[in-house]
PDB file of C-alpha atoms and ligand atoms in Angstrom:
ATOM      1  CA  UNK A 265     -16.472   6.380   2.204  1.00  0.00           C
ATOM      2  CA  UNK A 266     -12.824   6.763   1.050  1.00  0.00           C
ATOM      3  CA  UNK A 267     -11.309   4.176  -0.867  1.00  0.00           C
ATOM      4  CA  UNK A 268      -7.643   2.641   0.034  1.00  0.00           C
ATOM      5  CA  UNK A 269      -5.068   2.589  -2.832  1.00  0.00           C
ATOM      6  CA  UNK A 270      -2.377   0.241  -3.000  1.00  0.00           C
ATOM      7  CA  UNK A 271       0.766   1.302  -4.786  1.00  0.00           C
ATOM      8  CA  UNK A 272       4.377   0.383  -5.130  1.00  0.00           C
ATOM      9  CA  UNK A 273       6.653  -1.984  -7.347  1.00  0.00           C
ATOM     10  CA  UNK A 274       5.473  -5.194  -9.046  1.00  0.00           C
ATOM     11  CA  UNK A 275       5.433  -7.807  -6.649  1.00  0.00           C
ATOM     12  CA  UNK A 276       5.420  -6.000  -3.643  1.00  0.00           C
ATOM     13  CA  UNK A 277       2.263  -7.756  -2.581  1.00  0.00           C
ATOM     14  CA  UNK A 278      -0.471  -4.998  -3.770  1.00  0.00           C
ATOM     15  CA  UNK A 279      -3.154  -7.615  -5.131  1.00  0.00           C
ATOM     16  CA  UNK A 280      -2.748 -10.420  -2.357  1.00  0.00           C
ATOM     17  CA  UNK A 281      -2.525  -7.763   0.849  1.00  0.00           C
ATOM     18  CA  UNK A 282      -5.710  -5.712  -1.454  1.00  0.00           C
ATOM     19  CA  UNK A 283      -7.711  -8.854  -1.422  1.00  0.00           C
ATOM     20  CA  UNK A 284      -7.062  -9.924   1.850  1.00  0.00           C
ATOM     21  CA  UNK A 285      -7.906  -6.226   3.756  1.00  0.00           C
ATOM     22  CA  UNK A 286     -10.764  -6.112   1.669  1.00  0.00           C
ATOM     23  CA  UNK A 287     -12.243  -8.845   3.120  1.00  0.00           C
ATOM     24  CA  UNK A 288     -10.986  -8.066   6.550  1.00  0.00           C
ATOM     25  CA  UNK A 289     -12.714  -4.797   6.273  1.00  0.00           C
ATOM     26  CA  UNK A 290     -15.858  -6.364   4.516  1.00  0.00           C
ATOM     27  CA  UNK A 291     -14.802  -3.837   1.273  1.00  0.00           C
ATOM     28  CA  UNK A 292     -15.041  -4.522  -2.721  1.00  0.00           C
ATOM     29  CA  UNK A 293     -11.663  -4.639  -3.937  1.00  0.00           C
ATOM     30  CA  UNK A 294     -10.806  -3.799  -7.068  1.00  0.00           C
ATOM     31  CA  UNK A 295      -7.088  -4.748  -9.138  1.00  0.00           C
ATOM     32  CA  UNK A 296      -6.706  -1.968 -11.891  1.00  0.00           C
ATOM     33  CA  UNK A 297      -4.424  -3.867 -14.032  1.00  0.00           C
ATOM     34  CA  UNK A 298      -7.972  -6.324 -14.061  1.00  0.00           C
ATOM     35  CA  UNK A 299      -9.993  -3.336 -14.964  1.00  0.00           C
ATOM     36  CA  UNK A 300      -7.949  -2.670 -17.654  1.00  0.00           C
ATOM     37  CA  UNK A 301      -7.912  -6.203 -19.065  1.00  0.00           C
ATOM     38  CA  UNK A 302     -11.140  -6.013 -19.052  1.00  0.00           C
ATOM     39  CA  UNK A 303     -11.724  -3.079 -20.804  1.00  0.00           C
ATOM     40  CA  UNK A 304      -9.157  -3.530 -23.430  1.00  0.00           C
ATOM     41  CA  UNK A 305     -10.436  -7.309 -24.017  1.00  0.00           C
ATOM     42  CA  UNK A 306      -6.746  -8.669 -24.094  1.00  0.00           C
ATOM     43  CA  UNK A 307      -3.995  -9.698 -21.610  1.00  0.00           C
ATOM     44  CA  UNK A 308      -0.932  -6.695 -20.273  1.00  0.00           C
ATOM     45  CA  UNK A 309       1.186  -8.880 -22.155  1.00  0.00           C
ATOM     46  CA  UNK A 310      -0.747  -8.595 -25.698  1.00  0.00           C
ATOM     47  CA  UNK A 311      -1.559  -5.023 -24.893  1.00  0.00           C
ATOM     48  CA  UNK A 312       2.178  -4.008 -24.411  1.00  0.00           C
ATOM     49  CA  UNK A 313       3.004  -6.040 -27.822  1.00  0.00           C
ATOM     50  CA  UNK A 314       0.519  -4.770 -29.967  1.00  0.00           C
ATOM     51  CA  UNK A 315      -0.838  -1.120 -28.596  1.00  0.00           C
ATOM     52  CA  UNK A 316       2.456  -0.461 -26.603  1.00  0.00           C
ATOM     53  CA  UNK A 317       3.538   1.048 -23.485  1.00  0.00           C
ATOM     54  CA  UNK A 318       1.854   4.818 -24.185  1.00  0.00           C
ATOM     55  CA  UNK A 319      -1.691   3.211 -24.704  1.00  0.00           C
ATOM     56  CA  UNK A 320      -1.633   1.119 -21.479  1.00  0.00           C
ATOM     57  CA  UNK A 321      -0.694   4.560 -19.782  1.00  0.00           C
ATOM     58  CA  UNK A 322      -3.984   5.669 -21.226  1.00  0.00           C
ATOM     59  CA  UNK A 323      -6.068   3.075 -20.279  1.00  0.00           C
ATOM     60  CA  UNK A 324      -4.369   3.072 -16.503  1.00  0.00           C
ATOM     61  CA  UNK A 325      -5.416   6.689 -16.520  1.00  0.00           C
ATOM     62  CA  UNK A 326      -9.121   5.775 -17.852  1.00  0.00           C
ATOM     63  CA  UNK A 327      -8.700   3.105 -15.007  1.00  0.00           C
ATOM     64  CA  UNK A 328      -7.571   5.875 -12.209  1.00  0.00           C
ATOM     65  CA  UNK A 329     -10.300   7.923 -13.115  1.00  0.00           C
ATOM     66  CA  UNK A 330     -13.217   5.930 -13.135  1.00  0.00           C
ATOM     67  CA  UNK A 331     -12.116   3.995 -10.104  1.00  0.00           C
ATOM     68  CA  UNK A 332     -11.182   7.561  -8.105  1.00  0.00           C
ATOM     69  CA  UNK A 333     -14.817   8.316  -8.685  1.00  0.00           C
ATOM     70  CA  UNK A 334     -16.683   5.257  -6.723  1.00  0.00           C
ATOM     71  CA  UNK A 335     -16.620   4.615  -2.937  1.00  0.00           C
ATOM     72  CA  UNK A 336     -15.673   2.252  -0.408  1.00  0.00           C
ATOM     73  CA  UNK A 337     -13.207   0.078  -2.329  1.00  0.00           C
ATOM     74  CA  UNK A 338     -10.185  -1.670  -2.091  1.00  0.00           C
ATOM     75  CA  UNK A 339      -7.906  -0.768  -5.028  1.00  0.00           C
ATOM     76  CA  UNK A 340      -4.816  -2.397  -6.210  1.00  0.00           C
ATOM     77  CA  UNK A 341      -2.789  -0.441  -8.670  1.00  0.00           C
ATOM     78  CA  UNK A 342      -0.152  -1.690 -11.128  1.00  0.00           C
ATOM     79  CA  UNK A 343       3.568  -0.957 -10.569  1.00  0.00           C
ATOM     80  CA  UNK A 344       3.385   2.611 -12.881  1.00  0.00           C
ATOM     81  CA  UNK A 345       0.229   3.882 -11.456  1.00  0.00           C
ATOM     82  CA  UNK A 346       1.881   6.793  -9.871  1.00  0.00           C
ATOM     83  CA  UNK A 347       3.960   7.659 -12.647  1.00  0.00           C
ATOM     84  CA  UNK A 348       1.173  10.082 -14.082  1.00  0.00           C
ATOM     85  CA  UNK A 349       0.282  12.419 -11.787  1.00  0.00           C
ATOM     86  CA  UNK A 350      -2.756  13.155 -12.784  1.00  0.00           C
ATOM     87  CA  UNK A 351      -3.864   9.312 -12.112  1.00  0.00           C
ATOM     88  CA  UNK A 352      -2.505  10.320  -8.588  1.00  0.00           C
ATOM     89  CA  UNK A 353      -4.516  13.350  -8.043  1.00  0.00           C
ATOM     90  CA  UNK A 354      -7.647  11.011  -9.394  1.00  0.00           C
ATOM     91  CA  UNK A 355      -7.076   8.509  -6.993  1.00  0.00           C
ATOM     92  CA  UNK A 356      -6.481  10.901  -3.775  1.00  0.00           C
ATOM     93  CA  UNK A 357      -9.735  13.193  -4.981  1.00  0.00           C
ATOM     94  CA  UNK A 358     -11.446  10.182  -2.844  1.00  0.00           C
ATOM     95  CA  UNK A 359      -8.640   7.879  -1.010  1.00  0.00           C
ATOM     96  CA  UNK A 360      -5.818   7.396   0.681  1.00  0.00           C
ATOM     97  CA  UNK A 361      -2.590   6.021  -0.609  1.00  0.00           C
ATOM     98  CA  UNK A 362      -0.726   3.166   0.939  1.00  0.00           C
ATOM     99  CA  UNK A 363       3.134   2.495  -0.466  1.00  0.00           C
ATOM    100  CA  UNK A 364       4.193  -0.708   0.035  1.00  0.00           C
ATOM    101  CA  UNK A 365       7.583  -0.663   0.763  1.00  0.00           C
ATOM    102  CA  UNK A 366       9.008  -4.113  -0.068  1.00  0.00           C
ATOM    103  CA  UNK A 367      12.914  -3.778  -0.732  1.00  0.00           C
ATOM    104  CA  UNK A 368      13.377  -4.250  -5.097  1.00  0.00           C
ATOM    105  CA  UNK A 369      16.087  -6.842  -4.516  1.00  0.00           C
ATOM    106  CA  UNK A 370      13.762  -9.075  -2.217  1.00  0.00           C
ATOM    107  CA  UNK A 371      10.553  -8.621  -4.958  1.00  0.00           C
ATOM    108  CA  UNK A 372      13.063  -9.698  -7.907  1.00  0.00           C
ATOM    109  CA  UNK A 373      14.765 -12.916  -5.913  1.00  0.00           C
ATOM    110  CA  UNK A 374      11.358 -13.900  -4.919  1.00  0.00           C
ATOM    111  CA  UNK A 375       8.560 -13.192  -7.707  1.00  0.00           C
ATOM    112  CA  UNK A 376       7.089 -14.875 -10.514  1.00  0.00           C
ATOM    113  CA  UNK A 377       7.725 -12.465 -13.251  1.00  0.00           C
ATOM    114  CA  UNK A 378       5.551 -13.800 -15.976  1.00  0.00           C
ATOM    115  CA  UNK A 379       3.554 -11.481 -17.644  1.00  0.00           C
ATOM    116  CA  UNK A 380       4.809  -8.320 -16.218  1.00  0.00           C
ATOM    117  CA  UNK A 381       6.498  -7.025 -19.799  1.00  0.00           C
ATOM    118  CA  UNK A 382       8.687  -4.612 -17.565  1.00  0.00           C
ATOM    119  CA  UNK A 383      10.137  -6.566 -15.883  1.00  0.00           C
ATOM    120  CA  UNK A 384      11.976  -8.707 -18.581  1.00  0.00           C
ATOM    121  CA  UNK A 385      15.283  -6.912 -18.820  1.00  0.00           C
ATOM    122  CA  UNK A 386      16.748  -8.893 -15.567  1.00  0.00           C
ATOM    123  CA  UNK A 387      17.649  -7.899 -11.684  1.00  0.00           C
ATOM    124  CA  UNK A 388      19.918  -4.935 -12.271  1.00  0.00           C
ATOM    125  CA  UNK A 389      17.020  -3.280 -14.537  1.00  0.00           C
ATOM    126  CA  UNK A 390      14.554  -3.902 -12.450  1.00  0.00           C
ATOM    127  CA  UNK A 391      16.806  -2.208  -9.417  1.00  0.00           C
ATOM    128  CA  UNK A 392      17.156   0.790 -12.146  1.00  0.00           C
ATOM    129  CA  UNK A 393      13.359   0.806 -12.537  1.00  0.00           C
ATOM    130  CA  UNK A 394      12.487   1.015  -8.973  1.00  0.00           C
ATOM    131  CA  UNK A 395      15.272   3.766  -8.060  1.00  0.00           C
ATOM    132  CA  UNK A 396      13.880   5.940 -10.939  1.00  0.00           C
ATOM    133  CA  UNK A 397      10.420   5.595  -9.498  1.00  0.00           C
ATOM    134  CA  UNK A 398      11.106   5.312  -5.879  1.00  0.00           C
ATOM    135  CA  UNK A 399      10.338   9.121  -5.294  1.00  0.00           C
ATOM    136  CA  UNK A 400       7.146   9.146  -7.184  1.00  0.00           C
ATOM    137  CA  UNK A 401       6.226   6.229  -4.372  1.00  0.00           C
ATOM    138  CA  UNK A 402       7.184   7.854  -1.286  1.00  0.00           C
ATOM    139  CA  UNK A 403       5.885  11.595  -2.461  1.00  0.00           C
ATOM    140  CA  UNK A 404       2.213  10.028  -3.664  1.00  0.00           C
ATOM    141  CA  UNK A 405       1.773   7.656  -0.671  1.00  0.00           C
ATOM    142  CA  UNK A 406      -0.468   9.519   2.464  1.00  0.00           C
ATOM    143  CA  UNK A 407       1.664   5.970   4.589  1.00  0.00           C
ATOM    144  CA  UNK A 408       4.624   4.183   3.470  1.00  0.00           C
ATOM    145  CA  UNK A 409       3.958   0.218   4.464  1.00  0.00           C
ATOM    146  CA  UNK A 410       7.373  -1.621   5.547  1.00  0.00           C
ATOM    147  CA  UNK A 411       6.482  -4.488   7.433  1.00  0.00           C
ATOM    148  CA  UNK A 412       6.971  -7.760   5.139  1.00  0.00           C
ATOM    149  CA  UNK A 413       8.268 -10.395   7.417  1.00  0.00           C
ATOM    150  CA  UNK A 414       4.519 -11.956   6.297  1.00  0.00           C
ATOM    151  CA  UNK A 415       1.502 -10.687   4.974  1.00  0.00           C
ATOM    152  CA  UNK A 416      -0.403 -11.082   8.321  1.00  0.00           C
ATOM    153  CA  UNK A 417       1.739  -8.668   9.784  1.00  0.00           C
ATOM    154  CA  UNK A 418       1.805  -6.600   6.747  1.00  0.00           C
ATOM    155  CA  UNK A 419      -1.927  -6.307   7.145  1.00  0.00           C
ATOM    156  CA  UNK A 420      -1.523  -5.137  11.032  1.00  0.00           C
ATOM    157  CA  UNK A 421       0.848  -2.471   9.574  1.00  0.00           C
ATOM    158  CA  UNK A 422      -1.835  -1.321   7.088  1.00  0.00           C
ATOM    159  CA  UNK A 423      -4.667  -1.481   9.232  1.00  0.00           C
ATOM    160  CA  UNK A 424      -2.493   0.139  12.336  1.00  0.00           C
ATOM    161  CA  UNK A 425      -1.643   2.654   9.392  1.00  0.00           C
ATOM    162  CA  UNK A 426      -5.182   3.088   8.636  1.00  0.00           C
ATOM    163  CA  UNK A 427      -6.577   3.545  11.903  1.00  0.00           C
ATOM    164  CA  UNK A 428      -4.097   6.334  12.302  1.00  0.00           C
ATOM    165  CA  UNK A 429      -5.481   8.390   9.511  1.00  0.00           C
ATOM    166  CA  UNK A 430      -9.360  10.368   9.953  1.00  0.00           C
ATOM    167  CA  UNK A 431     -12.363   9.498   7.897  1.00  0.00           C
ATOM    168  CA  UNK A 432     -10.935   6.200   6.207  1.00  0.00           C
ATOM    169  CA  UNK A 433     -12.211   3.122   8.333  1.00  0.00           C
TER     170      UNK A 433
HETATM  171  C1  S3P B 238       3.673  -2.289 -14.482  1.00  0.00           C
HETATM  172  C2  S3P B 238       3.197  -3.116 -13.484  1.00  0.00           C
HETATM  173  C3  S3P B 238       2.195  -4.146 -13.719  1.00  0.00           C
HETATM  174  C4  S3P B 238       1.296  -3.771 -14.911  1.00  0.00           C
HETATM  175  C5  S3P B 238       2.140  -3.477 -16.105  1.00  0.00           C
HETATM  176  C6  S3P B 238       3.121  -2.328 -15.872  1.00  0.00           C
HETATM  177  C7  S3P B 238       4.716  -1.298 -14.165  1.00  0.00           C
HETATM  178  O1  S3P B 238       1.387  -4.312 -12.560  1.00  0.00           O
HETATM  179  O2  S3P B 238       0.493  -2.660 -14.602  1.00  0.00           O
HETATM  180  O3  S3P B 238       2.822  -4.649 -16.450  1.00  0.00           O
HETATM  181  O4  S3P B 238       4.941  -0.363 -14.959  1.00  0.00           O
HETATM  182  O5  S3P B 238       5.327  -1.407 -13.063  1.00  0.00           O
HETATM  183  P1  S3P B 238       1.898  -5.052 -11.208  1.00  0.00           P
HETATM  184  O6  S3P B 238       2.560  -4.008 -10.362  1.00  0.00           O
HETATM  185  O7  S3P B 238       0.640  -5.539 -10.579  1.00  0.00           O
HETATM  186  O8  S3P B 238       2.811  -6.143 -11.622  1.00  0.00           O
END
C-alpha cells in the first residue's frame, strides 16, 4: 500500500491534518522531523545549534529514505523536505505527495514559531523563504491542497484529492 506524504511550509498544518487522516483512514502516521529527533537523540533546535543546518539535511534524507521504504503510512514531512530531490524521489518510489497550500502570510500571523530555527528571522524572511521554495512544492506534489477555511474541510479536500488518484486508498 502507498504511503501519503505531507509537504509544504512550516505551519501549514502537515502534522495535525497527518494525524487526523491517519486515523480517519485507520493508517500509522509517521512525523519525520520526530523520526529524526529520535534518531539524533536531541531536539531540531539543539541539532541546528550544535551539528547545523547541512547535518539535519542528512538526517532528513536518512529519514526520507527509510520511511520511502515501508508501507501504508501517514507521513508528515518538515518544511525543507523537498528541497533535496533525492528525498523526493525516495518518498514518491512508494507514495503520493500532497502540498498543502496554506498562503505564507496566513502561517506567519497565525503560528507558534517556537522551535522552528528557520523561522526566526521575522515575517518578511519567512515570505522570502517560502517564495524561494514555492516551486520545489508545487513541482514535487502529485495534488496541491488549498482548502484551509478549517481542518475538517481540509481533510475532505485531501481525501476528495485522494480518492481521485489510483492505487492509494
Ligand atoms: C524546517 C521545517 C521544520 C523542521 C526544521 C526545518 C524547514 O519542520 O524540519 O526546523 O526547513 O522548513 P516543520 O515544517 O514541521 O515546522
Amino acid at each position: 500500500m502507498k504511503n501519503i506524504v505531507l509537504t509544504g511550509m512550516m505551519g501549514s498544518g502537515k502534522t495535525t491534518c497527518g494525524r487526523r487522516l491517519a486515523a480517519i483512514l485507520g493508517r500509522e502516521f509517521v512525523d519525520a522531523d520526530a523520526w529524526i529527533v529520535e534518531k539524533a537523540g536531541m531536539s531540531i533546535p539543539e541539532i541546528f545549534a550544535s551539528r547545523g543546518e547541512p547535518a539535519f539535511r542528512d538526517l532528513e534524507t536518512q529519514a526520507a529514505r527509510e520511511l520511502g521504504r515501508r508501507q501504508g503510512l501517514v507521513i508528515a514531512t518538515g518544511g525543507g523536505m523537498v528541497l533535496r530531490q533525492e528525498n523526493v524521489e525516495a518518498l514518491k518510489a512508494n507514495g503520493v505527495i500532497l502540498f498543502l497550500d496554506r498562503p505564507a502570510g496566513e502561517i506567519y500571523d497565525s503560528t507558534a514559531m517556537d522551535g522552528r530555527p528557520l523561522a526566526q528571522g521575522g515575517r518578511q524572511a519567512f515570505l522570502e523563504t517560502f517564495a524561494r521554495r514555492e516551486s520545489r512544492y508545487r513541482e514535487s506534489a502529485d495534488r496541491t491542497i488549498r482548502n484551509f477555511s478549517s481542518v475538517e474541510a481540509t481533510l475532505d479536500e485531501m481525501l476528495a484529492a485522494l480518492r481521485q488518484m489510483e492505487d492509494v486508498l
